[in-house]
Coordinates of C-alpha atoms and ligand atoms in Angstrom, one line a residue:
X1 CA 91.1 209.9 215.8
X2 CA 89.1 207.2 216.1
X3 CA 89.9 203.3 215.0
X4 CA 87.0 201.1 215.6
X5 CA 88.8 197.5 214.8
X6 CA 91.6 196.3 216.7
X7 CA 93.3 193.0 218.4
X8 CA 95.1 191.7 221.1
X9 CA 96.7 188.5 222.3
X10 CA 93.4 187.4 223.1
X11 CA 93.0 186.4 219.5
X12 CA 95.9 187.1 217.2
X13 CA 96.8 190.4 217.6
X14 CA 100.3 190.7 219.4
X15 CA 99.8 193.1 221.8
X16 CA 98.3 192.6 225.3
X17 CA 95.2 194.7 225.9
X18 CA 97.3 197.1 228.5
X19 CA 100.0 197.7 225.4
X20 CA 97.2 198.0 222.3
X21 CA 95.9 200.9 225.1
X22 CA 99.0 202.5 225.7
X23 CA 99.9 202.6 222.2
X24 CA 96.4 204.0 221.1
X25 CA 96.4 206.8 223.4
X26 CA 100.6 207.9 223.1
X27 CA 98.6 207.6 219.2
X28 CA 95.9 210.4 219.7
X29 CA 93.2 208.1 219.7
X30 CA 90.1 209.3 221.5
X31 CA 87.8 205.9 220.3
X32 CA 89.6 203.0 220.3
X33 CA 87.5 199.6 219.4
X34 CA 88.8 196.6 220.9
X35 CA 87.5 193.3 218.8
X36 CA 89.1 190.4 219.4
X37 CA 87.9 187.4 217.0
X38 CA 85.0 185.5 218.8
X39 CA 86.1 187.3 222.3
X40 CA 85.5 189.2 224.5
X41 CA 88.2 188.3 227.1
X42 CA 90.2 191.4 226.9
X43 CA 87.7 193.8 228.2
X44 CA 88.9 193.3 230.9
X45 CA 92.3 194.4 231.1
X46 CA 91.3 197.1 227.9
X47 CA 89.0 199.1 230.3
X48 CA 91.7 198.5 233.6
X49 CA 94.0 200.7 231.4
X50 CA 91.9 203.3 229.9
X51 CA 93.4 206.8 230.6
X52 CA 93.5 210.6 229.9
X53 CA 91.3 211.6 226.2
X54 CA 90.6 208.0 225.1
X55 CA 87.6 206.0 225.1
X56 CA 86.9 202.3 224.7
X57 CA 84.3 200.8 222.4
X58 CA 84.3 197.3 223.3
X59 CA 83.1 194.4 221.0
X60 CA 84.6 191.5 218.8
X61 CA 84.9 190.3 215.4
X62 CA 82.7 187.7 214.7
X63 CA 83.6 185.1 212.5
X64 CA 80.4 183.8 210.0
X65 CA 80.1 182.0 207.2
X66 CA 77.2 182.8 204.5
X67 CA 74.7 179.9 203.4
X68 CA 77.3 179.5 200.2
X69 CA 80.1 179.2 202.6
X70 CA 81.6 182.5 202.3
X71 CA 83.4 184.0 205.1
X72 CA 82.5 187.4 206.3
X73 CA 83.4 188.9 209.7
X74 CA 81.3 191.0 211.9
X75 CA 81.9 193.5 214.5
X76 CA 79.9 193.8 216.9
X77 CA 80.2 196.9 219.5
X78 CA 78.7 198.5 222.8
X79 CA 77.4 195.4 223.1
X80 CA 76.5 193.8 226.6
X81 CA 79.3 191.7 227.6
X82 CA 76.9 189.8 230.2
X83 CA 74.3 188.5 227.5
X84 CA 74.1 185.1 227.8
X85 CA 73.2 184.2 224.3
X86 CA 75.8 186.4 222.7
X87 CA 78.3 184.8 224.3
X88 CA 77.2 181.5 224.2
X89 CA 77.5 182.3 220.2
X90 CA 81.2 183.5 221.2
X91 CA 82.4 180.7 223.0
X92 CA 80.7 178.1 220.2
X93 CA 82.8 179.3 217.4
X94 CA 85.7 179.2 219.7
X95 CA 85.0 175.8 220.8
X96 CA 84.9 174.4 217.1
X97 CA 88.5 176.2 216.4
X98 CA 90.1 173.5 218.2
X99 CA 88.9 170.4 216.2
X100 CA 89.0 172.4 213.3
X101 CA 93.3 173.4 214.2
X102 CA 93.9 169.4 214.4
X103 CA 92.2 168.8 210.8
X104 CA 94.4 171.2 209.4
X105 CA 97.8 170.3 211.4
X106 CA 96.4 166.2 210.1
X107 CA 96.5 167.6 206.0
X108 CA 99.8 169.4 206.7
X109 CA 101.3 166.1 208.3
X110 CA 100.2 164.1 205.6
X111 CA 101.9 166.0 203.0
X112 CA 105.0 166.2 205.4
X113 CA 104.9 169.0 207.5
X114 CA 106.4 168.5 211.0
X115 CA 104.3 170.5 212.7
X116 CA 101.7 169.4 215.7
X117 CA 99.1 170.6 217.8
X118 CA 101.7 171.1 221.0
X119 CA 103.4 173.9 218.7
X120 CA 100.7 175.6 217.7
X121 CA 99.7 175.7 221.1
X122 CA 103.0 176.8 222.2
X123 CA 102.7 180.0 219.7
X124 CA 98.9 180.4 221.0
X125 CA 99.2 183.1 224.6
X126 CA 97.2 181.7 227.2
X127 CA 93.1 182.4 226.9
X128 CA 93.3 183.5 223.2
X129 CA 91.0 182.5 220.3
X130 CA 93.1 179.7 218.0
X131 CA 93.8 180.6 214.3
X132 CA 95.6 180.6 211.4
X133 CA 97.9 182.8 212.9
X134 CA 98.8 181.2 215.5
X135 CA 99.5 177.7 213.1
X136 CA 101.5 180.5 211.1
X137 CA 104.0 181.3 213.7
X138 CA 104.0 177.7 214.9
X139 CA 105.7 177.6 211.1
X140 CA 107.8 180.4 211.5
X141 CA 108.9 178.6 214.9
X142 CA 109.8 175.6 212.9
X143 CA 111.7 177.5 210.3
X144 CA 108.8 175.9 207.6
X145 CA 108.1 179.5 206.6
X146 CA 109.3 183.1 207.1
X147 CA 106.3 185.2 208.5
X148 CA 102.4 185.0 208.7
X149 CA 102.4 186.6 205.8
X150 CA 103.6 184.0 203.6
X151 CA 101.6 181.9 205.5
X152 CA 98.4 183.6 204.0
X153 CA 99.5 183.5 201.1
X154 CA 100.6 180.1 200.2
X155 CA 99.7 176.9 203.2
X156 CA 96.9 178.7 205.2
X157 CA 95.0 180.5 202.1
X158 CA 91.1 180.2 202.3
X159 CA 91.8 178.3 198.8
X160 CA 94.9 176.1 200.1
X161 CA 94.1 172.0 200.4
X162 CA 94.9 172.6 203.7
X163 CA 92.3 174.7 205.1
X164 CA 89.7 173.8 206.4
X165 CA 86.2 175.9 207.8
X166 CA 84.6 175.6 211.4
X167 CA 81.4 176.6 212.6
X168 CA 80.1 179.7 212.5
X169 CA 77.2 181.5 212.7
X170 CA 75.5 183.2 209.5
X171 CA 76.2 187.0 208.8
X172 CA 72.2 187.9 209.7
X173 CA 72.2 185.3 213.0
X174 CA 75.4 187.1 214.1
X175 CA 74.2 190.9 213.8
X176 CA 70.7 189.9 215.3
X177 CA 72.6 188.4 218.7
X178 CA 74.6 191.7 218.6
X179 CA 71.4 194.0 218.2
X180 CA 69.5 191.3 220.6
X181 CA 72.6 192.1 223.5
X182 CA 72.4 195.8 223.1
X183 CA 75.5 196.4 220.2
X184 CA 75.5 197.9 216.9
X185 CA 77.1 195.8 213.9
X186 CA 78.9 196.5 211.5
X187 CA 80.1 194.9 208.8
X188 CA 84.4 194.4 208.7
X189 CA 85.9 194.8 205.3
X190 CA 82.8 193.1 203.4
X191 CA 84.6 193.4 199.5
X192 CA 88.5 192.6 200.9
X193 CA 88.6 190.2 197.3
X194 CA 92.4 189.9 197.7
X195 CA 91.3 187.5 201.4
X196 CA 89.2 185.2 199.1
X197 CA 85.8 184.7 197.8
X198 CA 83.4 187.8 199.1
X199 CA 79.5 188.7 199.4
X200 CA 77.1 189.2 196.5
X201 CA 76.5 193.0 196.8
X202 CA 72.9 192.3 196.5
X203 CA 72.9 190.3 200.0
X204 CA 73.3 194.2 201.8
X205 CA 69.7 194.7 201.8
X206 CA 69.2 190.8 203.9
X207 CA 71.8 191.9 206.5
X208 CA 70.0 195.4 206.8
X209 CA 66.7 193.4 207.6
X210 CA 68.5 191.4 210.2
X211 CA 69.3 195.1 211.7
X212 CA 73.0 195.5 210.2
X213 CA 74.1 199.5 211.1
X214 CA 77.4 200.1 209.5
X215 CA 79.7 199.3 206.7
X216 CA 83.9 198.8 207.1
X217 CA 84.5 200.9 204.1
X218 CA 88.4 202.4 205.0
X219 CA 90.5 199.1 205.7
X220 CA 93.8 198.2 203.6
X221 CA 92.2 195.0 202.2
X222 CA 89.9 197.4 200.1
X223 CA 90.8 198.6 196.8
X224 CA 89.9 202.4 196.2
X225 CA 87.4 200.9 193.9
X226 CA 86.1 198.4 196.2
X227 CA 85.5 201.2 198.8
X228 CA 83.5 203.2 196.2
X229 CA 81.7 200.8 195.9
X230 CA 80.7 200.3 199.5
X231 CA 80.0 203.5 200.0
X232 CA 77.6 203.9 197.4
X233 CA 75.9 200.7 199.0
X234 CA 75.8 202.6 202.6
X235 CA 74.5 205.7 201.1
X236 CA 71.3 203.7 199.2
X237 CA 70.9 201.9 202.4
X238 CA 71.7 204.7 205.0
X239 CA 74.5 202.5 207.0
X240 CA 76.9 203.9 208.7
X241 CA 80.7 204.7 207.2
X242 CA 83.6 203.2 209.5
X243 CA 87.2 202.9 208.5
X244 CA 89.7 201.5 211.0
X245 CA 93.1 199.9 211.1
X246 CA 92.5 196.0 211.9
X247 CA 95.5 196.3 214.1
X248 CA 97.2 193.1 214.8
X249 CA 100.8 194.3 216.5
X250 CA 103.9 192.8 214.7
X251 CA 101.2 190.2 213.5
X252 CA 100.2 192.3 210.7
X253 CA 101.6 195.2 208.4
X254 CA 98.7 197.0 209.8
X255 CA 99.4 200.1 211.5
X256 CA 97.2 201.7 214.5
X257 CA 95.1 204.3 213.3
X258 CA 96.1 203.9 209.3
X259 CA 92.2 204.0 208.7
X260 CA 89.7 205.6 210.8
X261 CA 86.0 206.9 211.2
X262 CA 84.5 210.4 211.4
X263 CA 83.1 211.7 214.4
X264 CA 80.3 212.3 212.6
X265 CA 79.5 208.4 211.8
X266 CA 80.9 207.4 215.0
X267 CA 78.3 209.5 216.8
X268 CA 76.0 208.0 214.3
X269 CA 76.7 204.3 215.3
X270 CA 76.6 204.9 219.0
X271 CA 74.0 206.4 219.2
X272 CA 72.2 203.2 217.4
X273 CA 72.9 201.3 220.9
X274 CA 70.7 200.6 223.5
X275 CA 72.6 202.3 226.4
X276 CA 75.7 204.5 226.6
X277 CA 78.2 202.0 227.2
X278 CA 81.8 203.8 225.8
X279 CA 84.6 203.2 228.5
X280 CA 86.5 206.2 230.0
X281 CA 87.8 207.2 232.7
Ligands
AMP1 P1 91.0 182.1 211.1 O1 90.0 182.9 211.7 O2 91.7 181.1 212.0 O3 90.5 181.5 209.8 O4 92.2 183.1 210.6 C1 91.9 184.3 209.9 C2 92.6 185.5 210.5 O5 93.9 185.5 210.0 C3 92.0 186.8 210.0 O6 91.0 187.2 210.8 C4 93.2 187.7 210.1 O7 93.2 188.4 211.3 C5 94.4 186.8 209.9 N1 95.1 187.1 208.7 C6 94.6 187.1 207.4 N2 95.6 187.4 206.5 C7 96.7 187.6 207.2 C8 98.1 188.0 206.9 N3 98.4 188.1 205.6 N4 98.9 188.1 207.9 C9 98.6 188.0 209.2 N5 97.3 187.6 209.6 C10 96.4 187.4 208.6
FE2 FE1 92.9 188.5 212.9
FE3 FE1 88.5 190.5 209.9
ZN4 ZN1 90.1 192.0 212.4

């Protein structure tokens, strides 16, 4: 089994890197991707605790934002950890997370919301990316709300007054500093409509230019139609097929391994990287 998309408490998954391992190989997986949002700070401690049949594919899930503001995410795998302009794209996104958390806890205060920065950064574990989340279970803390959940779907929507964007680099900027450092990319759940506002299917063929390998087409945000959809896009521009879990911990209903990718297109994909860089033991 392999699940390509997964997170840990260095973003806003709920499981430390050493847990999301154990868990993934007492699961059966043999590839397990480890993409925390803009980070790569649990490599780390992913690859201390690799053991018996399963592998590591490390990347992240970068956060972009289209030239008509629409997020998208891209993972970026078997990437070099060490390139300095990757990173430097990493730790700028993160960076702008933090002003962009205050603006948000400001419009919640103004409509009345005791909530500040000191509890979000109470609910936030030490050296992780800030996010919704994180804001979410600051909530929850605060008995404002019940779960993230609710969260997502009512306070911290991508439509809500009280959200607000932060920097980010472009889908085709993104995938070129992944190709640029070694990695493959591949788009995460690209049509998830239910998240908000989603990509023009006729901006596929920009993103392949910019050197885009693979498509998220199996992910719980996607609608049987949806993943149709994608897959006749991948096939008409012969991109890899991925399907993966987005595995959060308790943070999400996600469950490790619900979705996953075919040997075959996992071969596929790694073989589109510069080096052999899968971890095992
Ligand atoms: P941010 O990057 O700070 O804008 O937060 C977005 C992140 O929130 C996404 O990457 C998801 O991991 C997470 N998210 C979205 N919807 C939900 C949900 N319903 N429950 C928990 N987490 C969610
Ligand atoms: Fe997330
Ligand atoms: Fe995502
Ligand atoms: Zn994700």
């Amino acid at each position: 089994m392999i699940d390509l998309h997964t997170h840990t408490t260095y973003s806003d998954g709920t499981d430390s890197p050493l847990a999301l391992v154990k868990k993934a190989a007492a699961s059966g997986i043999t590839v397990l991707g480890v993409t925390d949002h803009d980070s790569t700070a649990g490599w780390a401690e992913a690859s201390a605790a690799v053991h018996g049949d399963l592998k590591l594919a490390l990347g992240a899930e970068v956060s972009c934002l289209t030239e008509d503001g629409i997020s998208v995410h891209m993972l970026g795998l078997l990437f070099d950890g060490e390139n300095k302009a990757l990173q430097q794209l990493l730790s700028d996104s993160r960076d702008t997370r933090i002003p962009r958390m205050k603006k948000m806890i400001e419009n919640l205060q103004a409509a009345g919301y005791e909530i500040t920065l000191e509890d979000v950064e109470a609910a936030t574990p030490p050296g992780a990316t800030v996010g919704r989340p994180h804001l979410a279970d600051a909530l929850v803390a605060k008995k404002i709300l019940a779960n993230r959940d609710e969260a997502f779907s009512g306070l911290l929507n991508n439509e809500s007054p009280f959200y607000v964007s932060h920097f980010a680099p472009t889908p085709e900027d993104a995938i070129k500093a992944i190709r640029a450092a070694g990695g493959v990319a591949v788009i995460a759940h690209p049509f998830a409509s239910r998240r908000g506002q989603i990509l023009n299917p006729d901006s596929f063929a920009t993103l392949v230019d910019a050197g885009l390998n693979g498509i998220e087409v199996f992910h719980r945000d996607q609608s049987s139609e949806e993943r149709d959809q994608l897959i006749s896009i991948a096939e008409s521009l012969n991109l890899a097929i991925t399907g993966s879990s987005d595995y959060h911990g308790t943070g999400k209903m996600n469950q490790i391994a619900e979705n996953t990718t075919s040997q075959a297109e996992w071969e596929r994909l790694e073989s589109m990287a510069d080096l052999r860089r899968v971890v095992s033991r």
